PDB file of C-alpha atoms in Angstrom:
ATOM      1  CA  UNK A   1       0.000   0.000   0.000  1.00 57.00           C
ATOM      2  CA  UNK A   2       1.669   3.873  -0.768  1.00 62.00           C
ATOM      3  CA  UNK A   3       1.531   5.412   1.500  1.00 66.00           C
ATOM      4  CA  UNK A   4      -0.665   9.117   1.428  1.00 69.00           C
ATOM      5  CA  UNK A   5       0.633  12.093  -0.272  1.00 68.00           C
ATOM      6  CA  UNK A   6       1.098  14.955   1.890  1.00 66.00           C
ATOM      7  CA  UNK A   7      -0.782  17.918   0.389  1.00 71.00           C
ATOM      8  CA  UNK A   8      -0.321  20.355   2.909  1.00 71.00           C
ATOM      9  CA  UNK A   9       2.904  21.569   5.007  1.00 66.00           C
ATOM     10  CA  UNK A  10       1.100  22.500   8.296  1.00 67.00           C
ATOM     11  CA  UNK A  11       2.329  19.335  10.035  1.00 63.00           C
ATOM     12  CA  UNK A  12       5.490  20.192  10.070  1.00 63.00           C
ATOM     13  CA  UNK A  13       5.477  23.591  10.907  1.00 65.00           C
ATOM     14  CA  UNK A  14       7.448  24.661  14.286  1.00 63.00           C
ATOM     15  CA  UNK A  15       4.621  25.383  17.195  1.00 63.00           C
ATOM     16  CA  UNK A  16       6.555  27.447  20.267  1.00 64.00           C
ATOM     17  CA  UNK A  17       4.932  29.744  22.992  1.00 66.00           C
ATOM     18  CA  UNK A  18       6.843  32.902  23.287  1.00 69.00           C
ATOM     19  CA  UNK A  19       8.209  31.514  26.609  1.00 76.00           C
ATOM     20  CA  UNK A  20       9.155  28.095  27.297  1.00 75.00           C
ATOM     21  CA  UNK A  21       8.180  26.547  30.781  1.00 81.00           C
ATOM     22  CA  UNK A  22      11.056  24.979  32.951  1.00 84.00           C
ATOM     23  CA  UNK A  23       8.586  21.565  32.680  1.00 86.00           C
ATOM     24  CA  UNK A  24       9.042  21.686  28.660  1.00 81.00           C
ATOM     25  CA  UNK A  25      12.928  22.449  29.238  1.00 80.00           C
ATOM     26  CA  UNK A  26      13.066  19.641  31.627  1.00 86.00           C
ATOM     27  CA  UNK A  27      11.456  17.250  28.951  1.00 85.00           C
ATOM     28  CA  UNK A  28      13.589  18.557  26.638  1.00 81.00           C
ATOM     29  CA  UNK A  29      16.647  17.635  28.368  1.00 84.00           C
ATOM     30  CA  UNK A  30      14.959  13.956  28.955  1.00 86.00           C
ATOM     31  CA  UNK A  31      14.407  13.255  25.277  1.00 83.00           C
ATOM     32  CA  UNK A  32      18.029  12.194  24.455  1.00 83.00           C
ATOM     33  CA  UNK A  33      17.076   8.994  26.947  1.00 85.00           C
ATOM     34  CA  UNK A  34      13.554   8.298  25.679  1.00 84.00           C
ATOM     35  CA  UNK A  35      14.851   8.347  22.263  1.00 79.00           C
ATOM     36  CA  UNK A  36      17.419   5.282  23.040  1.00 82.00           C
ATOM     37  CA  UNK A  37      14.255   3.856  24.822  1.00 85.00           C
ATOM     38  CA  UNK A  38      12.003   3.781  22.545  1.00 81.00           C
ATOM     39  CA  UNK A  39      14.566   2.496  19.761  1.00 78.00           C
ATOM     40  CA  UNK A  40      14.676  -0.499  21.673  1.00 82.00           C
ATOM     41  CA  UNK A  41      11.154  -0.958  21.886  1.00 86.00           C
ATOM     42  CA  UNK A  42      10.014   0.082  18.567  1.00 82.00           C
ATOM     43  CA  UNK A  43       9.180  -1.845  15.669  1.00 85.00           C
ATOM     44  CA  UNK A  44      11.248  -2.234  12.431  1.00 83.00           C
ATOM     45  CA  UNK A  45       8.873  -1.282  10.105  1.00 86.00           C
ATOM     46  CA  UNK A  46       7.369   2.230  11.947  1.00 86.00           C
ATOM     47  CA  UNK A  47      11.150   3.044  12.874  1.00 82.00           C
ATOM     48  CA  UNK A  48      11.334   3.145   8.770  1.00 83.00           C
ATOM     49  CA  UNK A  49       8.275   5.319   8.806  1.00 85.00           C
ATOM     50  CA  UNK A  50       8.606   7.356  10.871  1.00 84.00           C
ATOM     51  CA  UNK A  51      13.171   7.489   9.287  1.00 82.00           C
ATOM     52  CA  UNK A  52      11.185   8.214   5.666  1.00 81.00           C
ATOM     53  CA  UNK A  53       8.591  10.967   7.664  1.00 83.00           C
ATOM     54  CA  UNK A  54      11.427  12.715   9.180  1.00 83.00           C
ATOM     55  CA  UNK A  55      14.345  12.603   6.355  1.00 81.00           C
ATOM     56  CA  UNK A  56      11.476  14.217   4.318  1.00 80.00           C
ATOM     57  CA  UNK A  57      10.604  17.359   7.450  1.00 82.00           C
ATOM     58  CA  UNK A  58      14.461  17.598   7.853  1.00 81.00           C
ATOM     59  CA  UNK A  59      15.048  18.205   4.023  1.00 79.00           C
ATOM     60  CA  UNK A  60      12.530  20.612   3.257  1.00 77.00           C
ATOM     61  CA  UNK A  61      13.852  23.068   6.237  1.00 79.00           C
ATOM     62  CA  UNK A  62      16.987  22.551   5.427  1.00 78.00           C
ATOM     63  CA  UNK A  63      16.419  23.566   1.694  1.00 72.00           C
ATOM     64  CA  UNK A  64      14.482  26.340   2.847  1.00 72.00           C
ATOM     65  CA  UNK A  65      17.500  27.662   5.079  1.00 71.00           C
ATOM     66  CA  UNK A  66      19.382  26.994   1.963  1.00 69.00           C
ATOM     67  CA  UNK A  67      16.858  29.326  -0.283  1.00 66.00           C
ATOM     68  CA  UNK A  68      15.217  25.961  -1.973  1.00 65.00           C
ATOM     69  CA  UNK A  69      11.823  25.301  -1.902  1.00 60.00           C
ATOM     70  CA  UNK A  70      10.382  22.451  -2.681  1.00 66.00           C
ATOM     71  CA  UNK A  71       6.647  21.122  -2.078  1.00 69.00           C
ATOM     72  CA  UNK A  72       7.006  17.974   0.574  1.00 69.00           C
ATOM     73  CA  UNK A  73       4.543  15.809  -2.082  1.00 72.00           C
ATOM     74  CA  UNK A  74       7.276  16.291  -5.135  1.00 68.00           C
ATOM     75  CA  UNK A  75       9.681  14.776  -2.379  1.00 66.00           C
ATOM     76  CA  UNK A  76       7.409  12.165  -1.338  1.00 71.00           C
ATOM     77  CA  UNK A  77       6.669  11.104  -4.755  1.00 71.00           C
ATOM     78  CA  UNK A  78      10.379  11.204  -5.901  1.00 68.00           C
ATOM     79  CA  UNK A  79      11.365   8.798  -2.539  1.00 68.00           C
ATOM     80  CA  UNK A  80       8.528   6.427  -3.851  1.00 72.00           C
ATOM     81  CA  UNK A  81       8.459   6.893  -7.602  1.00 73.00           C
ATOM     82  CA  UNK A  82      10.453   3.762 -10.168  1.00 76.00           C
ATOM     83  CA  UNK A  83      14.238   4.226 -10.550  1.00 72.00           C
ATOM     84  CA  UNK A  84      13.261   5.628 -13.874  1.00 68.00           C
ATOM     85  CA  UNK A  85      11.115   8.061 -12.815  1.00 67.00           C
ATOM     86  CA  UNK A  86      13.360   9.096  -9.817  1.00 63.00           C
ATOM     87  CA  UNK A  87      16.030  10.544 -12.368  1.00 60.00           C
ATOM     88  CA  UNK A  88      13.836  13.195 -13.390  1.00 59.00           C
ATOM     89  CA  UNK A  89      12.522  13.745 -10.328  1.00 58.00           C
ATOM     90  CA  UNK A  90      16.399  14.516  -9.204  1.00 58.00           C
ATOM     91  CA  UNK A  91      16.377  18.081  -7.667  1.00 63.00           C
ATOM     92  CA  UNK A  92      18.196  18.948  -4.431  1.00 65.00           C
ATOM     93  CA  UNK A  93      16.085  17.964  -2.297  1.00 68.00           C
ATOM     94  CA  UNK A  94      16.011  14.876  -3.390  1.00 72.00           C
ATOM     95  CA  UNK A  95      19.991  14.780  -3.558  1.00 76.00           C
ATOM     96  CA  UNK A  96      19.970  15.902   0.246  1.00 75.00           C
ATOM     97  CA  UNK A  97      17.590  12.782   1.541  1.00 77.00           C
ATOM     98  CA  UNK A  98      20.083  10.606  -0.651  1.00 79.00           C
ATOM     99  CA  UNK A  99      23.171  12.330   0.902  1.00 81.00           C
ATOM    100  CA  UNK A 100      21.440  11.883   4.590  1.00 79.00           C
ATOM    101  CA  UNK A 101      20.924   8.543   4.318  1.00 81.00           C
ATOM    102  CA  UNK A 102      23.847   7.999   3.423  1.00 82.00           C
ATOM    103  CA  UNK A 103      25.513   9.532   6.219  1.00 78.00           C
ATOM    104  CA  UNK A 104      23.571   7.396   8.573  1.00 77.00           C
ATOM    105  CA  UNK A 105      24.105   4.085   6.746  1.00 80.00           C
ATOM    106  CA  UNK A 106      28.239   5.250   7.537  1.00 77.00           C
ATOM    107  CA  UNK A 107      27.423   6.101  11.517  1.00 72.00           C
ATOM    108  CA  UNK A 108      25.818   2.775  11.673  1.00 75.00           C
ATOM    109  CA  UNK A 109      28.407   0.895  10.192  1.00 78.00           C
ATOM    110  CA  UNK A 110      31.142   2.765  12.188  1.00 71.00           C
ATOM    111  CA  UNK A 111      30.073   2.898  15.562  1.00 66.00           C
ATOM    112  CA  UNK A 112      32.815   5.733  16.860  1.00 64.00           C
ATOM    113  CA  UNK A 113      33.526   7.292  20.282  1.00 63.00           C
ATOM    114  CA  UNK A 114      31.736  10.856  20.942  1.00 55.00           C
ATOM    115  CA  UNK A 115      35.430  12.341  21.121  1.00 58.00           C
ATOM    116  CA  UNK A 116      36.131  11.382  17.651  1.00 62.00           C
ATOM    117  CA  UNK A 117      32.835  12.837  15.716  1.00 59.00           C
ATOM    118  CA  UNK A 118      33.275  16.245  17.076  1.00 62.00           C
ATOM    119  CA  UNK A 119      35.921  19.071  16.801  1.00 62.00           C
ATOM    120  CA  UNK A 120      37.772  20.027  19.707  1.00 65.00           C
ATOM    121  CA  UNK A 121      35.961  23.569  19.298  1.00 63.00           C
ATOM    122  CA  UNK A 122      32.825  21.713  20.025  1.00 65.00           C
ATOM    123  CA  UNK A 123      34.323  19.464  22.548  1.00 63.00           C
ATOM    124  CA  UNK A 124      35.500  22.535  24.468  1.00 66.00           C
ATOM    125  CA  UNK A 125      31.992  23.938  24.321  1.00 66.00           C
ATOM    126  CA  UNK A 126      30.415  21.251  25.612  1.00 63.00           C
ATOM    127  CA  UNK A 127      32.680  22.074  28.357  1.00 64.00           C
ATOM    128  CA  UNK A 128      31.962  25.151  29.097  1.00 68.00           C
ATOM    129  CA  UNK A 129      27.911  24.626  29.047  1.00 64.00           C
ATOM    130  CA  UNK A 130      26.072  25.012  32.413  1.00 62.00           C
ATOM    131  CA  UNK A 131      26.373  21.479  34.766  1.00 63.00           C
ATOM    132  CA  UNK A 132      23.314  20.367  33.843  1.00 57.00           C
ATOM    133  CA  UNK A 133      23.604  20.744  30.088  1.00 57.00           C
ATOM    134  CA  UNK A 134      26.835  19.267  30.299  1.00 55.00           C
ATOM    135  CA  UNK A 135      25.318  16.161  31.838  1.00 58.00           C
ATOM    136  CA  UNK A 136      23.432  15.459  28.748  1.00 59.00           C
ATOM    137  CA  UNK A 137      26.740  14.622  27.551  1.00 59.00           C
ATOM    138  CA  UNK A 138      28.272  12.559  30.378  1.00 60.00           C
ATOM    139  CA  UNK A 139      27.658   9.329  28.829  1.00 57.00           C
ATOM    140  CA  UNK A 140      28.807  10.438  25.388  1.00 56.00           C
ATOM    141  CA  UNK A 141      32.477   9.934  25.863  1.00 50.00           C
ATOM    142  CA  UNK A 142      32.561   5.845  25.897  1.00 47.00           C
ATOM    143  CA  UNK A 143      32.918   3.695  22.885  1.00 40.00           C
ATOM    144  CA  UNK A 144      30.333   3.940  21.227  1.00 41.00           C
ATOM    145  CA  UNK A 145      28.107   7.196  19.212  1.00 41.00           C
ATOM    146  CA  UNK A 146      24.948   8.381  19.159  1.00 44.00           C
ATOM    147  CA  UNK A 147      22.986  11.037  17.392  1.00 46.00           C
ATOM    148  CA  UNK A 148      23.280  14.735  19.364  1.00 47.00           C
ATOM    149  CA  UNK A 149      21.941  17.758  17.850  1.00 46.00           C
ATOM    150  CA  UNK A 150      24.338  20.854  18.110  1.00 44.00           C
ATOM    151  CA  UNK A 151      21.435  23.608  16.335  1.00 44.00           C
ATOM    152  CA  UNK A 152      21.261  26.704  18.305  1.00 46.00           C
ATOM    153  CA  UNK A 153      18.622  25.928  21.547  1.00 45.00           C
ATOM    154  CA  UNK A 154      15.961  27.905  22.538  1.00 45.00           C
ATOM    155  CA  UNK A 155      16.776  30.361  25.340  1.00 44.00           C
ATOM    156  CA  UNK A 156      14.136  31.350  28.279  1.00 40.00           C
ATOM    157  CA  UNK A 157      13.244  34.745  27.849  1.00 38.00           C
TER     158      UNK A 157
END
């Protein structure tokens, strides 16, 4: 079964109150733990939905960033479309879900410690964030990786 075509681009639209509660900060600092969690837990198949969902979200803001635009149903129909098809359907954003999986095929494949994915700028960052931002990363610095976002946070107002 294909799946729907998304039509519209509300869904994925950003929804933030001016000022953030210390209880949404506080779940916000949890999430790094209920993500491993629930990657135990959850099924193959919806952890490939839900992969296919988000490359799609994460490459039409990053193309808008970029200047790009690109309507999220052309990039659903090029990620689903014949390999014939998908050649014409070849635009950036296309090229950047390609490029992202592709990076996370290579961070599967080569599990590596926290120390060696990031700069020493970064490193000494992490450093100097308050205690208990810094504690996000206390586990990072064993053998193996996982995914940590570095974009800009949210400050409290």
């Amino acid at each position: 079964m294909a799946p729907a075509l998304i039509k519209n681009i509300h869904y994925v639209d950003p929804v933030l109150p001016e000022q953030l509660p210390d209880s949404i900060i506080e779940k916000a600092d949890a999430l790094p733990a209920k993500v491993a969690f629930l990657d135990g837990i959850l099924a193959p198949e919806t952890g490939a939905r839900l992969a296919r969902l988000l490359q799609i979200t994460n490459t039409y803001y990053s193309n808008m960033i970029e200047g790009q635009y690109t309507e999220l149903v052309d990039m659903q129909r090029a990620q689903n479309a014949p390999r014939r098809e998908r050649r014409l359907l070849q635009d950036l954003a296309v090229k950047h879900m390609q490029v992202q999986l592709i990076f996370e095929r290579a961070i599967r494949m080569t599990p590596r410690a926290f120390t060696e994915m990031y700069s020493s700028y970064v490193r000494c960052t992490i450093d100097c964030l308050p205690e208990p931002r810094r504690m996000l990363f206390a586990s990072a610095t064993g053998g193996s990786w996982c995914p940590v976002s570095f974009e800009p946070s949210r400050t409290r107002r």
